[in-house]
Amino acid sequence: MDFNTTAFIADYTTKGYHGTSREAAASIKTSNFSLSRGDDHWLGVGAYFFEEGISNASENAEYWAKVSAWNNSQKTYEYDVYNVLKVPICFKRIWDLCSREGLELFEYARRQLTQKRKLRPTESASGRKFDNSVIEFTANLHGFDGLRSWFFIKLDKQSRVLAVKPGIPNVTVLCARNPQDSILLDEIEILKEGYVSR
Amino acid sequence: MNIEDLKKEFDQALAQMSDQDIVAAFAAIDCDVEIASEGWTHYEEFDTSSCQFVTRSFSAPSISDQLLAADSNELALAA
């Protein structure tokens, strides 16, 4: 595995792996990905994928599809059949937070905003939300249409049940900020189909 | 474009934005922020009754004002 060293990569073509229900996969193949939103999202608003890197991306997508099916409040699976999609993605300028310079740019932006311009998150924007917003703000300024970073994501039942909180990342994550422009819809493949509860 | 060019690009874009522009840009990405007049406006404290961290605001005079005042008193005493 080769590590990129620069803050961003121009004209970056890659494969993203996405695990979801069979119904959602069918919808994606016709209507493209919808933007995923939420305060706890890793890299802000966008469509999310696993990429080959520090672990097997298609396996990660499969595990994700299985654990995401479980509705913990209702103690039931929301879907029975999952798909793993292999998605060709072309980024014009992807901000690489796996690289030293990519992280350096984030830290620089955060310091300039919080120390030079005295920007402070209010109570509602504490925790991960503020960092995500600094990422989105900076990505908007530089015209980055994609992001890549490492994270630890709980991909198996055991880590979820035990509520482990490891600090070392286990997956490489991609975020496509404008899926309509970045994703080659006609070339999406269903890599795998399976049952979540078996 | 190397990292130093990106930092310059960031600084130039930021220099063209007023404080209100920055707050509005964050609001547009659904993040509520404020520009502090001085120092931190909030801090976290462990609340022993609820057993969790809670966010509290500094009350006027600010902590930095109190520290400055303390420094002045010490200087006055030293003199």
PDB file of C-alpha atoms in Angstrom:
ATOM      1  CA  MET A   1       0.000   0.000   0.000  1.00  0.00           C
ATOM      2  CA  ASP A   2       1.443   3.361  -1.061  1.00  0.00           C
ATOM      3  CA  PHE A   3       0.735   6.388   1.059  1.00  0.00           C
ATOM      4  CA  ASN A   4       0.044   9.697  -0.629  1.00  0.00           C
ATOM      5  CA  THR A   5       1.939  12.600   0.939  1.00  0.00           C
ATOM      6  CA  THR A   6       0.177  15.620  -0.568  1.00  0.00           C
ATOM      7  CA  ALA A   7      -2.835  17.459   0.871  1.00  0.00           C
ATOM      8  CA  PHE A   8      -5.015  16.748  -2.143  1.00  0.00           C
ATOM      9  CA  ILE A   9      -4.979  14.641  -5.288  1.00  0.00           C
ATOM     10  CA  ALA A  10      -6.239  16.033  -8.596  1.00  0.00           C
ATOM     11  CA  ASP A  11      -8.227  13.819 -10.982  1.00  0.00           C
ATOM     12  CA  TYR A  12      -8.322  10.894  -8.583  1.00  0.00           C
ATOM     13  CA  THR A  13     -10.135   7.791  -9.856  1.00  0.00           C
ATOM     14  CA  THR A  14     -10.883   5.004  -7.421  1.00  0.00           C
ATOM     15  CA  LYS A  15     -13.374   2.302  -6.408  1.00  0.00           C
ATOM     16  CA  GLY A  16     -15.639   2.811  -3.416  1.00  0.00           C
ATOM     17  CA  TYR A  17     -17.513  -0.020  -1.687  1.00  0.00           C
ATOM     18  CA  HIS A  18     -20.944   0.616  -0.222  1.00  0.00           C
ATOM     19  CA  GLY A  19     -23.093  -1.797   1.785  1.00  0.00           C
ATOM     20  CA  THR A  20     -26.824  -1.277   2.020  1.00  0.00           C
ATOM     21  CA  SER A  21     -30.200  -2.991   1.649  1.00  0.00           C
ATOM     22  CA  ARG A  22     -31.164  -4.571  -1.678  1.00  0.00           C
ATOM     23  CA  GLU A  23     -33.948  -2.000  -2.065  1.00  0.00           C
ATOM     24  CA  ALA A  24     -31.615   0.957  -1.443  1.00  0.00           C
ATOM     25  CA  ALA A  25     -29.058  -0.523  -3.857  1.00  0.00           C
ATOM     26  CA  ALA A  26     -31.686  -0.703  -6.609  1.00  0.00           C
ATOM     27  CA  SER A  27     -32.644   2.910  -5.956  1.00  0.00           C
ATOM     28  CA  ILE A  28     -28.978   4.008  -6.052  1.00  0.00           C
ATOM     29  CA  LYS A  29     -28.428   2.309  -9.411  1.00  0.00           C
ATOM     30  CA  THR A  30     -31.244   4.314 -10.961  1.00  0.00           C
ATOM     31  CA  SER A  31     -31.206   7.594  -9.005  1.00  0.00           C
ATOM     32  CA  ASN A  32     -27.639   7.814  -7.622  1.00  0.00           C
ATOM     33  CA  PHE A  33     -26.654   8.248  -3.980  1.00  0.00           C
ATOM     34  CA  SER A  34     -28.485  10.659  -1.748  1.00  0.00           C
ATOM     35  CA  LEU A  35     -26.454  12.840   0.602  1.00  0.00           C
ATOM     36  CA  SER A  36     -25.986  11.447   4.056  1.00  0.00           C
ATOM     37  CA  ARG A  37     -26.368  13.992   6.875  1.00  0.00           C
ATOM     38  CA  GLY A  38     -25.917  13.952  10.625  1.00  0.00           C
ATOM     39  CA  ASP A  39     -23.894  15.483  13.432  1.00  0.00           C
ATOM     40  CA  ASP A  40     -21.880  12.303  13.922  1.00  0.00           C
ATOM     41  CA  HIS A  41     -20.929  11.866  10.287  1.00  0.00           C
ATOM     42  CA  TRP A  42     -17.248  11.402   9.764  1.00  0.00           C
ATOM     43  CA  LEU A  43     -16.474  13.985   7.090  1.00  0.00           C
ATOM     44  CA  GLY A  44     -19.605  16.103   6.761  1.00  0.00           C
ATOM     45  CA  VAL A  45     -22.438  15.844   4.275  1.00  0.00           C
ATOM     46  CA  GLY A  46     -21.904  13.428   1.377  1.00  0.00           C
ATOM     47  CA  ALA A  47     -22.142   9.849   0.126  1.00  0.00           C
ATOM     48  CA  TYR A  48     -19.858   7.462   2.020  1.00  0.00           C
ATOM     49  CA  PHE A  49     -17.749   4.518   0.861  1.00  0.00           C
ATOM     50  CA  PHE A  50     -15.028   2.226   2.085  1.00  0.00           C
ATOM     51  CA  GLU A  51     -11.822   2.235   0.052  1.00  0.00           C
ATOM     52  CA  GLU A  52      -9.083  -0.372  -0.096  1.00  0.00           C
ATOM     53  CA  GLY A  53      -6.419   0.657   2.378  1.00  0.00           C
ATOM     54  CA  ILE A  54      -5.777  -0.504   5.889  1.00  0.00           C
ATOM     55  CA  SER A  55      -8.392  -3.272   5.600  1.00  0.00           C
ATOM     56  CA  ASN A  56     -10.493  -5.061   2.986  1.00  0.00           C
ATOM     57  CA  ALA A  57     -13.004  -2.517   1.649  1.00  0.00           C
ATOM     58  CA  SER A  58     -15.609  -4.922   0.236  1.00  0.00           C
ATOM     59  CA  GLU A  59     -15.635  -6.913   3.494  1.00  0.00           C
ATOM     60  CA  ASN A  60     -16.026  -3.675   5.444  1.00  0.00           C
ATOM     61  CA  ALA A  61     -19.010  -2.717   3.275  1.00  0.00           C
ATOM     62  CA  GLU A  62     -20.547  -6.150   3.864  1.00  0.00           C
ATOM     63  CA  TYR A  63     -20.110  -5.899   7.658  1.00  0.00           C
ATOM     64  CA  TRP A  64     -21.508  -2.365   7.559  1.00  0.00           C
ATOM     65  CA  ALA A  65     -24.604  -3.517   5.652  1.00  0.00           C
ATOM     66  CA  LYS A  66     -25.176  -6.236   8.261  1.00  0.00           C
ATOM     67  CA  VAL A  67     -24.736  -4.087  11.383  1.00  0.00           C
ATOM     68  CA  SER A  68     -26.730  -1.205   9.862  1.00  0.00           C
ATOM     69  CA  ALA A  69     -29.714  -3.494   9.328  1.00  0.00           C
ATOM     70  CA  TRP A  70     -30.202  -3.900  13.078  1.00  0.00           C
ATOM     71  CA  ASN A  71     -32.693  -1.528  14.685  1.00  0.00           C
ATOM     72  CA  ASN A  72     -31.649  -1.581  18.305  1.00  0.00           C
ATOM     73  CA  SER A  73     -34.685   0.239  19.685  1.00  0.00           C
ATOM     74  CA  GLN A  74     -37.120  -2.161  18.025  1.00  0.00           C
ATOM     75  CA  LYS A  75     -34.791  -5.192  18.349  1.00  0.00           C
ATOM     76  CA  THR A  76     -35.374  -6.249  14.771  1.00  0.00           C
ATOM     77  CA  TYR A  77     -33.692  -6.167  11.351  1.00  0.00           C
ATOM     78  CA  GLU A  78     -34.899  -3.369   9.060  1.00  0.00           C
ATOM     79  CA  TYR A  79     -34.000  -5.413   5.993  1.00  0.00           C
ATOM     80  CA  ASP A  80     -33.157  -9.022   5.345  1.00  0.00           C
ATOM     81  CA  VAL A  81     -31.161  -8.893   2.109  1.00  0.00           C
ATOM     82  CA  TYR A  82     -28.102  -6.692   1.651  1.00  0.00           C
ATOM     83  CA  ASN A  83     -26.036  -5.725  -1.359  1.00  0.00           C
ATOM     84  CA  VAL A  84     -22.422  -4.652  -1.611  1.00  0.00           C
ATOM     85  CA  LEU A  85     -21.918  -2.146  -4.414  1.00  0.00           C
ATOM     86  CA  LYS A  86     -18.619  -1.529  -6.182  1.00  0.00           C
ATOM     87  CA  VAL A  87     -18.732   2.103  -7.253  1.00  0.00           C
ATOM     88  CA  PRO A  88     -16.324   3.838  -9.678  1.00  0.00           C
ATOM     89  CA  ILE A  89     -15.658   7.379  -8.473  1.00  0.00           C
ATOM     90  CA  CYS A  90     -13.762  10.224 -10.170  1.00  0.00           C
ATOM     91  CA  PHE A  91     -12.834  13.105  -7.918  1.00  0.00           C
ATOM     92  CA  LYS A  92     -11.591  16.370  -9.389  1.00  0.00           C
ATOM     93  CA  ARG A  93      -9.828  17.337  -6.150  1.00  0.00           C
ATOM     94  CA  ILE A  94      -9.911  14.973  -3.198  1.00  0.00           C
ATOM     95  CA  TRP A  95      -8.650  16.247   0.165  1.00  0.00           C
ATOM     96  CA  ASP A  96      -6.546  13.432   1.578  1.00  0.00           C
ATOM     97  CA  LEU A  97      -6.735  13.427   5.368  1.00  0.00           C
ATOM     98  CA  CYS A  98      -4.686  10.210   5.327  1.00  0.00           C
ATOM     99  CA  SER A  99      -1.657  12.283   4.283  1.00  0.00           C
ATOM    100  CA  ARG A 100       0.556  14.394   6.517  1.00  0.00           C
ATOM    101  CA  GLU A 101      -0.111  17.524   4.458  1.00  0.00           C
ATOM    102  CA  GLY A 102      -3.840  16.828   4.415  1.00  0.00           C
ATOM    103  CA  LEU A 103      -3.901  16.716   8.200  1.00  0.00           C
ATOM    104  CA  GLU A 104      -1.631  19.765   8.337  1.00  0.00           C
ATOM    105  CA  LEU A 105      -4.140  21.729   6.247  1.00  0.00           C
ATOM    106  CA  PHE A 106      -6.984  20.750   8.563  1.00  0.00           C
ATOM    107  CA  GLU A 107      -5.046  21.724  11.671  1.00  0.00           C
ATOM    108  CA  TYR A 108      -4.023  25.025  10.050  1.00  0.00           C
ATOM    109  CA  ALA A 109      -7.641  25.829   9.120  1.00  0.00           C
ATOM    110  CA  ARG A 110      -8.907  24.957  12.602  1.00  0.00           C
ATOM    111  CA  ARG A 111      -6.258  27.123  14.279  1.00  0.00           C
ATOM    112  CA  GLN A 112      -6.801  30.085  11.961  1.00  0.00           C
ATOM    113  CA  LEU A 113     -10.533  29.955  12.607  1.00  0.00           C
ATOM    114  CA  THR A 114     -10.406  29.412  16.364  1.00  0.00           C
ATOM    115  CA  GLN A 115      -7.304  31.409  17.306  1.00  0.00           C
ATOM    116  CA  LYS A 116      -6.995  34.156  14.704  1.00  0.00           C
ATOM    117  CA  ARG A 117     -10.713  34.741  14.047  1.00  0.00           C
ATOM    118  CA  LYS A 118     -11.817  33.533  17.514  1.00  0.00           C
ATOM    119  CA  LEU A 119     -14.501  31.254  16.162  1.00  0.00           C
ATOM    120  CA  ARG A 120     -16.160  29.167  18.867  1.00  0.00           C
ATOM    121  CA  PRO A 121     -18.668  26.347  18.588  1.00  0.00           C
ATOM    122  CA  THR A 122     -21.799  26.948  20.593  1.00  0.00           C
ATOM    123  CA  GLU A 123     -23.154  24.221  22.836  1.00  0.00           C
ATOM    124  CA  SER A 124     -25.107  22.636  19.981  1.00  0.00           C
ATOM    125  CA  ALA A 125     -21.982  22.358  17.814  1.00  0.00           C
ATOM    126  CA  SER A 126     -19.676  20.695  20.294  1.00  0.00           C
ATOM    127  CA  GLY A 127     -17.853  17.413  19.789  1.00  0.00           C
ATOM    128  CA  ARG A 128     -17.384  15.984  16.320  1.00  0.00           C
ATOM    129  CA  LYS A 129     -19.866  18.421  14.766  1.00  0.00           C
ATOM    130  CA  PHE A 130     -17.454  21.362  14.914  1.00  0.00           C
ATOM    131  CA  ASP A 131     -14.543  19.464  13.350  1.00  0.00           C
ATOM    132  CA  ASN A 132     -16.848  18.198  10.602  1.00  0.00           C
ATOM    133  CA  SER A 133     -17.958  21.750   9.905  1.00  0.00           C
ATOM    134  CA  VAL A 134     -14.357  23.020   9.745  1.00  0.00           C
ATOM    135  CA  ILE A 135     -13.742  20.259   7.188  1.00  0.00           C
ATOM    136  CA  GLU A 136     -16.790  21.300   5.146  1.00  0.00           C
ATOM    137  CA  PHE A 137     -15.943  25.006   5.385  1.00  0.00           C
ATOM    138  CA  THR A 138     -12.346  24.391   4.261  1.00  0.00           C
ATOM    139  CA  ALA A 139     -13.414  21.975   1.515  1.00  0.00           C
ATOM    140  CA  ASN A 140     -15.795  24.650   0.207  1.00  0.00           C
ATOM    141  CA  LEU A 141     -13.030  27.294   0.181  1.00  0.00           C
ATOM    142  CA  HIS A 142     -10.634  25.047  -1.758  1.00  0.00           C
ATOM    143  CA  GLY A 143     -13.195  23.420  -4.051  1.00  0.00           C
ATOM    144  CA  PHE A 144     -12.590  19.872  -2.808  1.00  0.00           C
ATOM    145  CA  ASP A 145     -15.270  17.513  -4.105  1.00  0.00           C
ATOM    146  CA  GLY A 146     -14.122  14.516  -2.085  1.00  0.00           C
ATOM    147  CA  LEU A 147     -12.464  13.569   1.182  1.00  0.00           C
ATOM    148  CA  ARG A 148     -10.535  10.571   2.401  1.00  0.00           C
ATOM    149  CA  SER A 149      -9.598   9.649   5.957  1.00  0.00           C
ATOM    150  CA  TRP A 150      -9.037   6.762   8.351  1.00  0.00           C
ATOM    151  CA  PHE A 151     -11.513   5.999  11.105  1.00  0.00           C
ATOM    152  CA  PHE A 152     -12.364   3.326  13.602  1.00  0.00           C
ATOM    153  CA  ILE A 153     -15.847   2.022  12.801  1.00  0.00           C
ATOM    154  CA  LYS A 154     -17.566  -0.732  14.733  1.00  0.00           C
ATOM    155  CA  LEU A 155     -18.219  -3.347  12.102  1.00  0.00           C
ATOM    156  CA  ASP A 156     -19.111  -6.372  14.156  1.00  0.00           C
ATOM    157  CA  LYS A 157     -21.681  -7.229  16.771  1.00  0.00           C
ATOM    158  CA  GLN A 158     -19.062  -7.867  19.447  1.00  0.00           C
ATOM    159  CA  SER A 159     -17.507  -4.395  19.310  1.00  0.00           C
ATOM    160  CA  ARG A 160     -20.993  -2.837  19.377  1.00  0.00           C
ATOM    161  CA  VAL A 161     -22.167  -4.927  22.324  1.00  0.00           C
ATOM    162  CA  LEU A 162     -18.960  -4.324  24.278  1.00  0.00           C
ATOM    163  CA  ALA A 163     -19.071  -0.584  23.469  1.00  0.00           C
ATOM    164  CA  VAL A 164     -15.329  -0.574  22.753  1.00  0.00           C
ATOM    165  CA  LYS A 165     -13.711   2.754  21.883  1.00  0.00           C
ATOM    166  CA  PRO A 166     -10.338   2.013  20.247  1.00  0.00           C
ATOM    167  CA  GLY A 167      -8.244   4.952  19.116  1.00  0.00           C
ATOM    168  CA  ILE A 168      -6.509   3.230  16.196  1.00  0.00           C
ATOM    169  CA  PRO A 169      -8.381   3.397  12.869  1.00  0.00           C
ATOM    170  CA  ASN A 170      -9.506   0.200  11.139  1.00  0.00           C
ATOM    171  CA  VAL A 171     -10.958   1.434   7.822  1.00  0.00           C
ATOM    172  CA  THR A 172     -10.337   3.889   4.997  1.00  0.00           C
ATOM    173  CA  VAL A 173     -13.389   6.050   4.290  1.00  0.00           C
ATOM    174  CA  LEU A 174     -14.229   8.143   1.240  1.00  0.00           C
ATOM    175  CA  CYS A 175     -16.812  10.932   1.161  1.00  0.00           C
ATOM    176  CA  ALA A 176     -18.189  12.081  -2.212  1.00  0.00           C
ATOM    177  CA  ARG A 177     -19.537  15.580  -1.596  1.00  0.00           C
ATOM    178  CA  ASN A 178     -21.236  15.815  -5.000  1.00  0.00           C
ATOM    179  CA  PRO A 179     -22.196  12.249  -5.948  1.00  0.00           C
ATOM    180  CA  GLN A 180     -24.041  13.426  -9.052  1.00  0.00           C
ATOM    181  CA  ASP A 181     -20.750  14.730 -10.468  1.00  0.00           C
ATOM    182  CA  SER A 182     -18.276  12.155  -9.102  1.00  0.00           C
ATOM    183  CA  ILE A 183     -19.962   8.779  -9.461  1.00  0.00           C
ATOM    184  CA  LEU A 184     -20.109   6.834 -12.697  1.00  0.00           C
ATOM    185  CA  LEU A 185     -23.667   5.602 -12.238  1.00  0.00           C
ATOM    186  CA  ASP A 186     -23.743   3.264 -15.255  1.00  0.00           C
ATOM    187  CA  GLU A 187     -20.672   1.398 -14.022  1.00  0.00           C
ATOM    188  CA  ILE A 188     -21.896   0.533 -10.518  1.00  0.00           C
ATOM    189  CA  GLU A 189     -21.710  -3.238  -9.921  1.00  0.00           C
ATOM    190  CA  ILE A 190     -23.505  -5.372  -7.370  1.00  0.00           C
ATOM    191  CA  LEU A 191     -20.522  -7.221  -5.976  1.00  0.00           C
ATOM    192  CA  LYS A 192     -22.332  -9.348  -3.447  1.00  0.00           C
ATOM    193  CA  GLU A 193     -25.821 -10.146  -2.180  1.00  0.00           C
ATOM    194  CA  GLY A 194     -26.559 -11.907   1.101  1.00  0.00           C
ATOM    195  CA  TYR A 195     -28.808 -12.288   4.123  1.00  0.00           C
ATOM    196  CA  VAL A 196     -28.095 -10.129   7.148  1.00  0.00           C
ATOM    197  CA  SER A 197     -29.371 -12.608   9.729  1.00  0.00           C
ATOM    198  CA  ARG A 198     -27.495 -15.719   8.532  1.00  0.00           C
TER     199      ARG A 198
ATOM    200  CA  MET B   1       0.049  23.413  -5.459  1.00  0.00           C
ATOM    201  CA  ASN B   2       1.878  22.562  -2.234  1.00  0.00           C
ATOM    202  CA  ILE B   3       0.762  22.881   1.378  1.00  0.00           C
ATOM    203  CA  GLU B   4       2.114  26.420   1.762  1.00  0.00           C
ATOM    204  CA  ASP B   5       0.141  27.543  -1.306  1.00  0.00           C
ATOM    205  CA  LEU B   6      -2.997  25.964   0.169  1.00  0.00           C
ATOM    206  CA  LYS B   7      -2.456  27.789   3.459  1.00  0.00           C
ATOM    207  CA  LYS B   8      -2.026  31.077   1.571  1.00  0.00           C
ATOM    208  CA  GLU B   9      -5.187  30.354  -0.426  1.00  0.00           C
ATOM    209  CA  PHE B  10      -7.046  29.660   2.812  1.00  0.00           C
ATOM    210  CA  ASP B  11      -5.760  32.867   4.436  1.00  0.00           C
ATOM    211  CA  GLN B  12      -6.658  34.962   1.403  1.00  0.00           C
ATOM    212  CA  ALA B  13     -10.183  33.575   1.286  1.00  0.00           C
ATOM    213  CA  LEU B  14     -10.582  34.057   5.037  1.00  0.00           C
ATOM    214  CA  ALA B  15      -9.262  37.643   4.872  1.00  0.00           C
ATOM    215  CA  GLN B  16     -12.051  38.532   2.479  1.00  0.00           C
ATOM    216  CA  MET B  17     -14.686  37.301   4.922  1.00  0.00           C
ATOM    217  CA  SER B  18     -16.094  39.356   7.765  1.00  0.00           C
ATOM    218  CA  ASP B  19     -16.901  37.688  11.085  1.00  0.00           C
ATOM    219  CA  GLN B  20     -20.552  37.678  10.042  1.00  0.00           C
ATOM    220  CA  ASP B  21     -19.659  36.013   6.732  1.00  0.00           C
ATOM    221  CA  ILE B  22     -17.862  33.206   8.573  1.00  0.00           C
ATOM    222  CA  VAL B  23     -20.718  32.668  11.022  1.00  0.00           C
ATOM    223  CA  ALA B  24     -23.136  32.622   8.064  1.00  0.00           C
ATOM    224  CA  ALA B  25     -20.948  30.136   6.166  1.00  0.00           C
ATOM    225  CA  PHE B  26     -20.996  27.790   9.153  1.00  0.00           C
ATOM    226  CA  ALA B  27     -24.750  28.281   9.570  1.00  0.00           C
ATOM    227  CA  ALA B  28     -25.152  27.281   5.912  1.00  0.00           C
ATOM    228  CA  ILE B  29     -23.518  23.942   6.746  1.00  0.00           C
ATOM    229  CA  ASP B  30     -25.791  23.593   9.759  1.00  0.00           C
ATOM    230  CA  CYS B  31     -23.216  24.463  12.422  1.00  0.00           C
ATOM    231  CA  ASP B  32     -23.944  27.028  15.089  1.00  0.00           C
ATOM    232  CA  VAL B  33     -20.852  29.107  15.925  1.00  0.00           C
ATOM    233  CA  GLU B  34     -20.048  32.492  17.408  1.00  0.00           C
ATOM    234  CA  ILE B  35     -17.139  34.903  17.388  1.00  0.00           C
ATOM    235  CA  ALA B  36     -15.753  35.269  20.886  1.00  0.00           C
ATOM    236  CA  SER B  37     -14.899  38.830  21.891  1.00  0.00           C
ATOM    237  CA  GLU B  38     -12.052  37.482  23.998  1.00  0.00           C
ATOM    238  CA  GLY B  39     -10.892  34.065  25.131  1.00  0.00           C
ATOM    239  CA  TRP B  40     -13.117  31.054  25.528  1.00  0.00           C
ATOM    240  CA  THR B  41     -16.777  31.668  26.228  1.00  0.00           C
ATOM    241  CA  HIS B  42     -17.581  28.128  27.279  1.00  0.00           C
ATOM    242  CA  TYR B  43     -15.901  25.449  29.310  1.00  0.00           C
ATOM    243  CA  GLU B  44     -16.712  21.889  30.282  1.00  0.00           C
ATOM    244  CA  GLU B  45     -17.097  20.856  33.866  1.00  0.00           C
ATOM    245  CA  PHE B  46     -17.850  17.480  35.412  1.00  0.00           C
ATOM    246  CA  ASP B  47     -21.180  17.657  37.171  1.00  0.00           C
ATOM    247  CA  THR B  48     -21.060  15.273  40.115  1.00  0.00           C
ATOM    248  CA  SER B  49     -24.829  15.157  40.577  1.00  0.00           C
ATOM    249  CA  SER B  50     -25.576  14.038  37.013  1.00  0.00           C
ATOM    250  CA  CYS B  51     -22.203  12.261  36.582  1.00  0.00           C
ATOM    251  CA  GLN B  52     -21.571  13.801  33.184  1.00  0.00           C
ATOM    252  CA  PHE B  53     -19.692  16.686  31.606  1.00  0.00           C
ATOM    253  CA  VAL B  54     -21.779  19.822  31.158  1.00  0.00           C
ATOM    254  CA  THR B  55     -21.002  22.949  29.146  1.00  0.00           C
ATOM    255  CA  ARG B  56     -21.006  26.165  31.124  1.00  0.00           C
ATOM    256  CA  SER B  57     -20.536  29.771  30.024  1.00  0.00           C
ATOM    257  CA  PHE B  58     -18.109  32.194  31.580  1.00  0.00           C
ATOM    258  CA  SER B  59     -19.975  34.966  33.355  1.00  0.00           C
ATOM    259  CA  ALA B  60     -18.915  38.628  33.253  1.00  0.00           C
ATOM    260  CA  PRO B  61     -16.326  39.697  34.193  1.00  0.00           C
ATOM    261  CA  SER B  62     -14.632  37.087  32.064  1.00  0.00           C
ATOM    262  CA  ILE B  63     -11.957  34.758  33.382  1.00  0.00           C
ATOM    263  CA  SER B  64      -9.357  36.623  31.317  1.00  0.00           C
ATOM    264  CA  ASP B  65     -10.475  39.927  32.921  1.00  0.00           C
ATOM    265  CA  GLN B  66     -10.090  38.374  36.352  1.00  0.00           C
ATOM    266  CA  LEU B  67      -6.640  37.037  35.472  1.00  0.00           C
ATOM    267  CA  LEU B  68      -5.588  40.448  34.172  1.00  0.00           C
ATOM    268  CA  ALA B  69      -6.890  42.037  37.350  1.00  0.00           C
ATOM    269  CA  ALA B  70      -4.990  39.490  39.424  1.00  0.00           C
ATOM    270  CA  ASP B  71      -1.805  40.238  37.466  1.00  0.00           C
ATOM    271  CA  SER B  72      -2.301  43.982  38.049  1.00  0.00           C
ATOM    272  CA  ASN B  73      -2.736  43.416  41.774  1.00  0.00           C
ATOM    273  CA  GLU B  74       0.406  41.311  41.905  1.00  0.00           C
ATOM    274  CA  LEU B  75       2.307  43.979  39.985  1.00  0.00           C
ATOM    275  CA  ALA B  76       0.981  46.646  42.329  1.00  0.00           C
ATOM    276  CA  LEU B  77       2.040  44.595  45.359  1.00  0.00           C
ATOM    277  CA  ALA B  78       5.458  43.979  43.834  1.00  0.00           C
ATOM    278  CA  ALA B  79       5.904  47.689  43.257  1.00  0.00           C
TER     279      ALA B  79
END
